[in-house]
């Protein structure tokens, strides 16, 4: 039999099992039991999406909701998922990267979840060169997570306790560093959650790349506090990140002054100062949005049986074995627990992101380096499993695993639509400032917002970016399914991760140029219908689900966001109030009715 025939025969043999695994994953996610104590509306009810996948005009994926029913799939409580076979995950990861990625510093940086560093090394540089012919950039939106930060005060204390526990292992070759390693020096409790120097650099570097990329845009629209809108979460790390970005973005540029020849100041600041606004925690419905939604706090974040269930089921498949391997490898009478592993993995992320160091805590997750009997175990599997473990948490806590989470992106999407509409209508000349203490309602050419990893996740969930296939992330997925999962926080939500929306419109006809009688007027309506919007994720183009191309025509982009729940369908206050019966923004991309789904008991 030829090689091709053998391959075809093998595919025909294995394909049913792959399909069966996907079906089981879907059924398990939608399993229900009776008797849970739920209110009139329970956000857990929004988790049921096991119906057929269909497509509509403005949405690439439409999830048909399953009504609350008595159907019960076999409970995962009695079906402990089997761990992926050794090496399989890493081989599949190689295939995903289309390269032979051995264990290396570069490989490790891309598998640390939300504690991973921003990939500055392979971001686009140079001028914006792929603008559609005849178009110009008229508006730029940025949503940026804060840069690399220090661990929280609570985590810093936990890291100190862990270091003291493992201190006796400093006699083991390769771990001498444990003797003098000081959590207090590297992660001071008093700097908990504050931006690290690396975090300042993250946003400054991104700002400088934006300065070069959008130089033509900045030449046309120099800084003006009425034309550029900077907002940040009230957390210090976010406002500081915004200032670091603006330092790079406006480096060497100053606000427009039409009369500098007559009274130019003798001294100017080294960087352009910008106006940065914040809202107190609990009032911010765009950036630090989770604190403004009591229903999310109570019914999502406050219910670990909902958000952490899949993570809890996945832990036994590898964590006890890994803890035992590390305990044996250290040979120091230290009992490494599964809780220790979680802290070691987070420390590994902070060590790399802040200090670019992979030979301390990251090394502890490579027990085969010390124990010859473990040479057949590929240590890269440990990092891949730990990465999946964190994704299983974020997928349900902040991601599409609990579709209620997408409601928390509707205010951001609504202000995005309103801002784009204003700049396309171009009513600048007809607007007047109302009072001395009130800003005029002018269209902004630049809108820059600085928040958190969950801000990125909520907006991504609203747009359906990492759930387009409609397959939930569950503990019992096969290695192949894990390798092909859409939701990977390491790739879209590391420190300093960002989302950009570029707005283009046809270039305006030069003043005084005569036009034919039958030529389009180039007015507001024409500018709107021909405008284009492109989204970037971490500075690289990403096609919006529901759009036919990277450059999405404005009417389609607007329809996609409105269908998802932006605009008049976004009733954030009603949606987030405990005890209310429904929320107008509960509609995902597609044809699901814009009402809250009925309560469904969970396992």
Short mmCIF file of C-alpha atoms in Angstrom, two decimals, residues 45-388:
data_model
loop_
_atom_site.label_atom_id
_atom_site.label_comp_id
_atom_site.label_asym_id
_atom_site.label_seq_id
_atom_site.Cartn_x
_atom_site.Cartn_y
_atom_site.Cartn_z
CA UNK A 45 -27.70 29.61 32.74
CA UNK A 46 -25.87 31.48 30.00
CA UNK A 47 -23.30 28.69 29.80
CA UNK A 48 -25.50 26.32 27.82
CA UNK A 49 -24.48 26.49 24.18
CA UNK A 50 -24.57 22.95 22.87
CA UNK A 51 -26.88 23.54 19.93
CA UNK A 52 -25.84 23.55 16.28
CA UNK A 53 -23.43 26.12 14.93
CA UNK A 54 -24.83 28.24 12.11
CA UNK A 55 -23.84 31.40 10.31
CA UNK A 56 -25.51 34.71 9.73
CA UNK A 57 -24.82 37.75 7.62
CA UNK A 58 -22.87 39.68 10.22
CA UNK A 59 -21.51 36.90 12.42
CA UNK A 60 -19.04 34.23 11.53
CA UNK A 61 -20.28 31.96 14.31
CA UNK A 62 -23.79 31.74 15.69
CA UNK A 63 -24.37 29.64 18.78
CA UNK A 64 -27.88 28.31 19.16
CA UNK A 65 -28.68 28.08 22.89
CA UNK A 66 -30.01 24.88 24.39
CA UNK A 67 -33.03 25.57 26.53
CA UNK A 68 -32.97 24.40 30.11
CA UNK A 69 -33.73 20.73 29.88
CA UNK A 70 -33.56 17.54 31.88
CA UNK A 71 -30.80 16.10 29.72
CA UNK A 72 -27.86 14.92 31.77
CA UNK A 73 -24.51 14.00 30.34
CA UNK A 74 -22.23 11.78 32.43
CA UNK A 75 -20.94 13.94 35.24
CA UNK A 76 -17.27 14.83 35.24
CA UNK A 77 -17.36 14.22 38.96
CA UNK A 78 -17.30 10.53 38.06
CA UNK A 79 -15.18 10.83 34.94
CA UNK A 80 -11.69 11.90 35.82
CA UNK A 81 -10.12 13.01 32.55
CA UNK A 82 -7.16 11.05 31.33
CA UNK A 83 -3.92 13.03 31.12
CA UNK A 84 -2.57 13.69 27.63
CA UNK A 85 0.09 11.16 26.73
CA UNK A 86 3.71 12.22 27.36
CA UNK A 87 5.39 14.31 24.65
CA UNK A 88 2.15 14.54 22.66
CA UNK A 89 1.31 18.06 23.78
CA UNK A 90 4.76 19.35 22.96
CA UNK A 91 4.83 17.70 19.54
CA UNK A 92 1.46 19.27 18.77
CA UNK A 93 2.78 22.61 20.02
CA UNK A 94 5.69 22.27 17.61
CA UNK A 95 3.24 21.74 14.78
CA UNK A 96 1.22 24.77 15.86
CA UNK A 97 4.34 26.95 15.75
CA UNK A 98 5.41 25.30 12.46
CA UNK A 99 8.93 24.86 13.72
CA UNK A 100 11.22 22.66 15.81
CA UNK A 101 10.93 24.43 19.16
CA UNK A 102 13.25 22.80 21.65
CA UNK A 103 13.13 23.89 25.28
CA UNK A 104 14.56 27.40 25.20
CA UNK A 105 14.17 30.78 26.80
CA UNK A 106 12.27 32.02 23.74
CA UNK A 107 9.89 29.04 23.81
CA UNK A 108 9.25 29.39 27.54
CA UNK A 109 8.33 33.09 27.22
CA UNK A 110 5.32 32.11 25.09
CA UNK A 111 3.81 29.65 27.60
CA UNK A 112 3.40 31.66 30.81
CA UNK A 113 -0.22 32.80 30.51
CA UNK A 114 -1.09 36.26 31.77
CA UNK A 115 2.23 36.47 33.65
CA UNK A 116 4.23 36.18 30.44
CA UNK A 117 6.25 39.03 28.89
CA UNK A 118 5.11 41.03 25.88
CA UNK A 119 6.69 39.77 22.61
CA UNK A 120 8.46 42.99 21.58
CA UNK A 121 11.02 41.02 19.60
CA UNK A 122 8.73 40.13 16.68
CA UNK A 123 6.32 43.05 16.42
CA UNK A 124 5.94 45.04 13.16
CA UNK A 125 8.19 48.08 12.84
CA UNK A 126 8.29 51.00 10.43
CA UNK A 127 5.65 53.19 8.84
CA UNK A 128 2.05 52.13 8.23
CA UNK A 129 2.36 50.90 4.65
CA UNK A 130 -0.71 48.77 3.92
CA UNK A 131 -3.39 51.46 3.89
CA UNK A 132 -5.95 50.76 1.14
CA UNK A 133 -5.36 52.95 -1.90
CA UNK A 134 -7.22 56.23 -1.72
CA UNK A 135 -7.79 55.98 2.04
CA UNK A 136 -6.30 57.71 5.07
CA UNK A 137 -6.27 56.96 8.79
CA UNK A 138 -8.62 59.33 10.63
CA UNK A 139 -8.98 57.68 14.03
CA UNK A 140 -6.99 55.33 16.25
CA UNK A 141 -8.34 53.36 19.22
CA UNK A 142 -6.05 51.52 21.65
CA UNK A 143 -6.96 49.24 24.56
CA UNK A 144 -3.74 48.31 26.37
CA UNK A 145 -3.17 46.13 29.40
CA UNK A 146 -0.71 47.62 31.88
CA UNK A 147 2.92 46.65 31.55
CA UNK A 148 4.85 44.11 33.60
CA UNK A 149 4.01 44.51 37.28
CA UNK A 150 5.16 43.18 40.61
CA UNK A 151 3.15 40.37 42.22
CA UNK A 152 0.44 41.31 44.67
CA UNK A 153 1.27 41.78 48.35
CA UNK A 154 -0.38 38.45 49.15
CA UNK A 155 1.60 36.65 46.45
CA UNK A 156 4.88 38.25 47.55
CA UNK A 157 4.32 36.87 51.05
CA UNK A 158 3.49 33.43 49.61
CA UNK A 159 6.68 33.51 47.53
CA UNK A 160 8.72 34.34 50.64
CA UNK A 161 7.18 31.40 52.50
CA UNK A 162 7.91 29.08 49.58
CA UNK A 163 11.54 30.22 49.32
CA UNK A 164 12.09 29.60 53.03
CA UNK A 165 10.54 26.14 52.72
CA UNK A 166 12.85 25.16 49.85
CA UNK A 167 15.98 26.80 51.29
CA UNK A 168 17.40 23.45 52.43
CA UNK A 169 17.45 22.33 48.79
CA UNK A 170 20.22 24.87 48.11
CA UNK A 171 22.73 22.07 48.67
CA UNK A 172 21.48 20.34 45.52
CA UNK A 173 23.60 20.98 42.46
CA UNK A 174 21.96 23.54 40.22
CA UNK A 175 19.90 25.02 43.04
CA UNK A 176 22.61 26.79 45.01
CA UNK A 177 20.83 30.05 44.16
CA UNK A 178 18.10 29.16 46.68
CA UNK A 179 20.51 29.89 49.55
CA UNK A 180 20.70 33.62 48.86
CA UNK A 181 17.53 34.16 46.82
CA UNK A 182 15.43 36.80 48.61
CA UNK A 183 11.74 37.30 47.87
CA UNK A 184 11.86 40.51 49.89
CA UNK A 185 14.57 41.97 47.67
CA UNK A 186 13.15 40.88 44.32
CA UNK A 187 9.44 41.24 45.12
CA UNK A 188 9.08 43.77 47.96
CA UNK A 189 5.74 43.58 49.70
CA UNK A 190 5.45 47.37 49.62
CA UNK A 191 5.59 47.31 45.80
CA UNK A 192 2.72 44.85 45.47
CA UNK A 193 0.89 45.24 42.13
CA UNK A 194 2.93 48.31 41.16
CA UNK A 195 4.47 48.66 37.72
CA UNK A 196 8.02 47.32 37.44
CA UNK A 197 10.72 49.16 35.51
CA UNK A 198 10.20 46.56 32.79
CA UNK A 199 6.54 47.64 32.70
CA UNK A 200 7.49 51.26 32.02
CA UNK A 201 9.71 50.02 29.22
CA UNK A 202 6.92 47.82 27.79
CA UNK A 203 4.54 50.71 27.18
CA UNK A 204 7.28 53.14 26.16
CA UNK A 205 8.49 50.72 23.47
CA UNK A 206 4.95 50.18 22.20
CA UNK A 207 4.44 53.96 22.13
CA UNK A 208 7.60 54.48 20.11
CA UNK A 209 6.60 51.84 17.56
CA UNK A 210 3.20 53.53 17.27
CA UNK A 211 4.96 56.89 16.84
CA UNK A 212 6.84 55.52 13.83
CA UNK A 213 3.94 53.51 12.43
CA UNK A 214 1.46 56.37 12.59
CA UNK A 215 3.81 59.27 11.81
CA UNK A 216 1.63 60.54 8.96
CA UNK A 217 -1.41 60.42 11.24
CA UNK A 218 0.41 62.39 13.95
CA UNK A 219 1.62 64.94 11.42
CA UNK A 220 -1.99 65.63 10.47
CA UNK A 221 -3.39 65.40 14.01
CA UNK A 222 -0.88 66.79 16.54
CA UNK A 223 -1.70 66.38 20.20
CA UNK A 224 -4.66 68.34 21.49
CA UNK A 225 -6.48 67.41 24.69
CA UNK A 226 -9.79 67.72 22.81
CA UNK A 227 -8.63 65.50 19.94
CA UNK A 228 -6.87 62.80 21.98
CA UNK A 229 -8.64 61.02 24.82
CA UNK A 230 -6.55 59.14 27.41
CA UNK A 231 -8.31 57.03 30.03
CA UNK A 232 -7.03 54.53 32.57
CA UNK A 233 -8.20 52.30 35.35
CA UNK A 234 -7.76 53.98 38.71
CA UNK A 235 -4.97 51.51 39.56
CA UNK A 236 -1.53 53.14 39.64
CA UNK A 237 -0.03 50.56 37.28
CA UNK A 238 -2.56 51.55 34.60
CA UNK A 239 -2.17 55.34 34.78
CA UNK A 240 1.60 54.89 34.87
CA UNK A 241 1.40 52.63 31.81
CA UNK A 242 -0.63 55.28 29.99
CA UNK A 243 1.99 57.91 30.74
CA UNK A 244 4.80 55.61 29.60
CA UNK A 245 2.96 54.96 26.32
CA UNK A 246 2.34 58.66 25.70
CA UNK A 247 6.03 59.39 26.36
CA UNK A 248 6.97 57.13 23.47
CA UNK A 249 4.02 58.02 21.24
CA UNK A 250 4.60 61.79 21.37
CA UNK A 251 8.38 61.68 21.77
CA UNK A 252 9.80 64.73 20.01
CA UNK A 253 6.30 66.07 19.30
CA UNK A 254 4.40 68.83 21.04
CA UNK A 255 0.87 70.16 21.04
CA UNK A 256 -0.04 72.48 18.22
CA UNK A 257 0.66 76.16 18.91
CA UNK A 258 -0.26 78.49 16.03
CA UNK A 259 1.68 81.44 17.45
CA UNK A 260 5.03 79.97 18.49
CA UNK A 261 6.94 82.57 16.44
CA UNK A 262 5.78 85.38 18.72
CA UNK A 263 5.80 83.92 22.20
CA UNK A 264 7.46 80.53 22.12
CA UNK A 265 8.25 79.33 25.65
CA UNK A 266 11.91 79.39 26.59
CA UNK A 267 11.74 75.90 28.05
CA UNK A 268 9.46 73.01 27.21
CA UNK A 269 9.07 69.64 28.92
CA UNK A 270 11.04 66.77 27.46
CA UNK A 271 7.83 64.91 26.64
CA UNK A 272 4.34 66.04 25.70
CA UNK A 273 2.14 66.12 28.82
CA UNK A 274 -1.24 64.49 28.24
CA UNK A 275 -4.57 64.70 29.99
CA UNK A 276 -5.38 61.34 31.61
CA UNK A 277 -8.78 60.66 33.15
CA UNK A 278 -9.84 57.90 35.55
CA UNK A 279 -13.02 56.84 37.31
CA UNK A 280 -13.19 55.44 40.85
CA UNK A 281 -13.41 51.69 41.19
CA UNK A 282 -17.05 50.68 41.01
CA UNK A 283 -18.00 53.43 38.56
CA UNK A 284 -15.74 52.47 35.66
CA UNK A 285 -17.87 50.45 33.22
CA UNK A 286 -15.26 50.21 30.46
CA UNK A 287 -11.83 49.42 31.86
CA UNK A 288 -11.94 48.19 35.48
CA UNK A 289 -15.37 46.93 34.57
CA UNK A 290 -15.69 43.92 36.87
CA UNK A 291 -15.83 46.15 39.96
CA UNK A 292 -18.85 47.96 38.50
CA UNK A 293 -20.89 44.78 38.00
CA UNK A 294 -22.27 43.35 41.27
CA UNK A 295 -23.94 40.47 39.45
CA UNK A 296 -20.63 39.34 37.94
CA UNK A 297 -18.92 39.56 41.34
CA UNK A 298 -21.61 37.47 43.01
CA UNK A 299 -22.69 34.99 40.34
CA UNK A 300 -19.45 34.49 38.40
CA UNK A 301 -16.41 35.42 40.47
CA UNK A 302 -18.17 34.42 43.68
CA UNK A 303 -18.99 30.91 42.45
CA UNK A 304 -15.85 28.78 42.21
CA UNK A 305 -18.01 25.71 41.55
CA UNK A 306 -18.79 27.39 38.22
CA UNK A 307 -15.52 29.07 37.26
CA UNK A 308 -12.95 26.67 38.76
CA UNK A 309 -14.66 23.33 38.18
CA UNK A 310 -12.81 22.42 34.98
CA UNK A 311 -9.50 23.56 36.45
CA UNK A 312 -10.10 21.44 39.54
CA UNK A 313 -10.85 18.41 37.37
CA UNK A 314 -7.71 18.89 35.29
CA UNK A 315 -5.29 19.28 38.21
CA UNK A 316 -5.20 15.56 39.22
CA UNK A 317 -4.14 14.55 35.71
CA UNK A 318 -0.60 15.88 36.19
CA UNK A 319 -0.03 18.07 39.28
CA UNK A 320 0.46 15.31 41.90
CA UNK A 321 2.91 13.49 39.62
CA UNK A 322 4.84 16.71 38.95
CA UNK A 323 4.99 17.57 42.66
CA UNK A 324 6.30 14.06 43.42
CA UNK A 325 8.94 14.31 40.67
CA UNK A 326 10.23 17.64 41.98
CA UNK A 327 10.25 16.31 45.56
CA UNK A 328 12.37 13.32 44.50
CA UNK A 329 14.65 15.45 42.35
CA UNK A 330 15.48 17.89 45.16
CA UNK A 331 16.52 15.05 47.52
CA UNK A 332 16.38 17.41 50.47
CA UNK A 333 13.52 16.10 52.55
CA UNK A 334 11.25 18.82 51.17
CA UNK A 335 7.68 17.87 50.35
CA UNK A 336 6.62 19.94 47.33
CA UNK A 337 2.82 20.21 47.19
CA UNK A 338 0.48 20.91 44.29
CA UNK A 339 -0.14 24.39 45.77
CA UNK A 340 3.61 24.97 45.69
CA UNK A 341 3.61 24.13 41.97
CA UNK A 342 1.14 26.93 41.26
CA UNK A 343 3.35 29.45 43.06
CA UNK A 344 6.48 28.12 41.34
CA UNK A 345 4.84 28.56 37.92
CA UNK A 346 3.80 32.13 38.76
CA UNK A 347 7.28 32.88 40.10
CA UNK A 348 8.71 31.52 36.86
CA UNK A 349 6.54 34.01 34.96
CA UNK A 350 7.56 36.97 37.11
CA UNK A 351 11.24 36.01 37.01
CA UNK A 352 11.20 35.99 33.20
CA UNK A 353 8.92 39.01 32.73
CA UNK A 354 10.68 41.28 35.25
CA UNK A 355 14.26 39.96 35.30
CA UNK A 356 14.51 37.93 32.09
CA UNK A 357 15.71 35.03 34.27
CA UNK A 358 14.84 31.41 33.51
CA UNK A 359 17.47 29.60 35.61
CA UNK A 360 15.81 30.01 39.00
CA UNK A 361 12.19 29.05 39.62
CA UNK A 362 11.57 27.97 36.04
CA UNK A 363 14.32 25.39 36.52
CA UNK A 364 12.36 23.78 39.35
CA UNK A 365 9.71 22.79 36.81
CA UNK A 366 12.32 20.72 34.96
CA UNK A 367 12.88 17.77 37.35
CA UNK A 368 14.44 15.63 34.62
CA UNK A 369 17.47 17.94 34.67
CA UNK A 370 18.31 16.57 38.13
CA UNK A 371 16.87 13.08 38.13
CA UNK A 372 18.34 10.76 35.45
CA UNK A 373 15.43 8.35 35.89
CA UNK A 374 13.11 11.03 34.47
CA UNK A 375 15.01 11.57 31.22
CA UNK A 376 12.16 10.02 29.26
CA UNK A 377 9.80 12.71 30.57
CA UNK A 378 9.81 15.89 28.51
CA UNK A 379 9.74 18.85 30.90
CA UNK A 380 8.06 21.02 28.30
CA UNK A 381 4.90 19.03 28.98
CA UNK A 382 4.81 20.50 32.49
CA UNK A 383 4.73 24.06 31.19
CA UNK A 384 2.08 23.23 28.59
CA UNK A 385 -0.13 21.59 31.22
CA UNK A 386 0.30 24.51 33.63
CA UNK A 387 -0.57 26.90 30.81
CA UNK A 388 -3.75 24.92 30.11
#
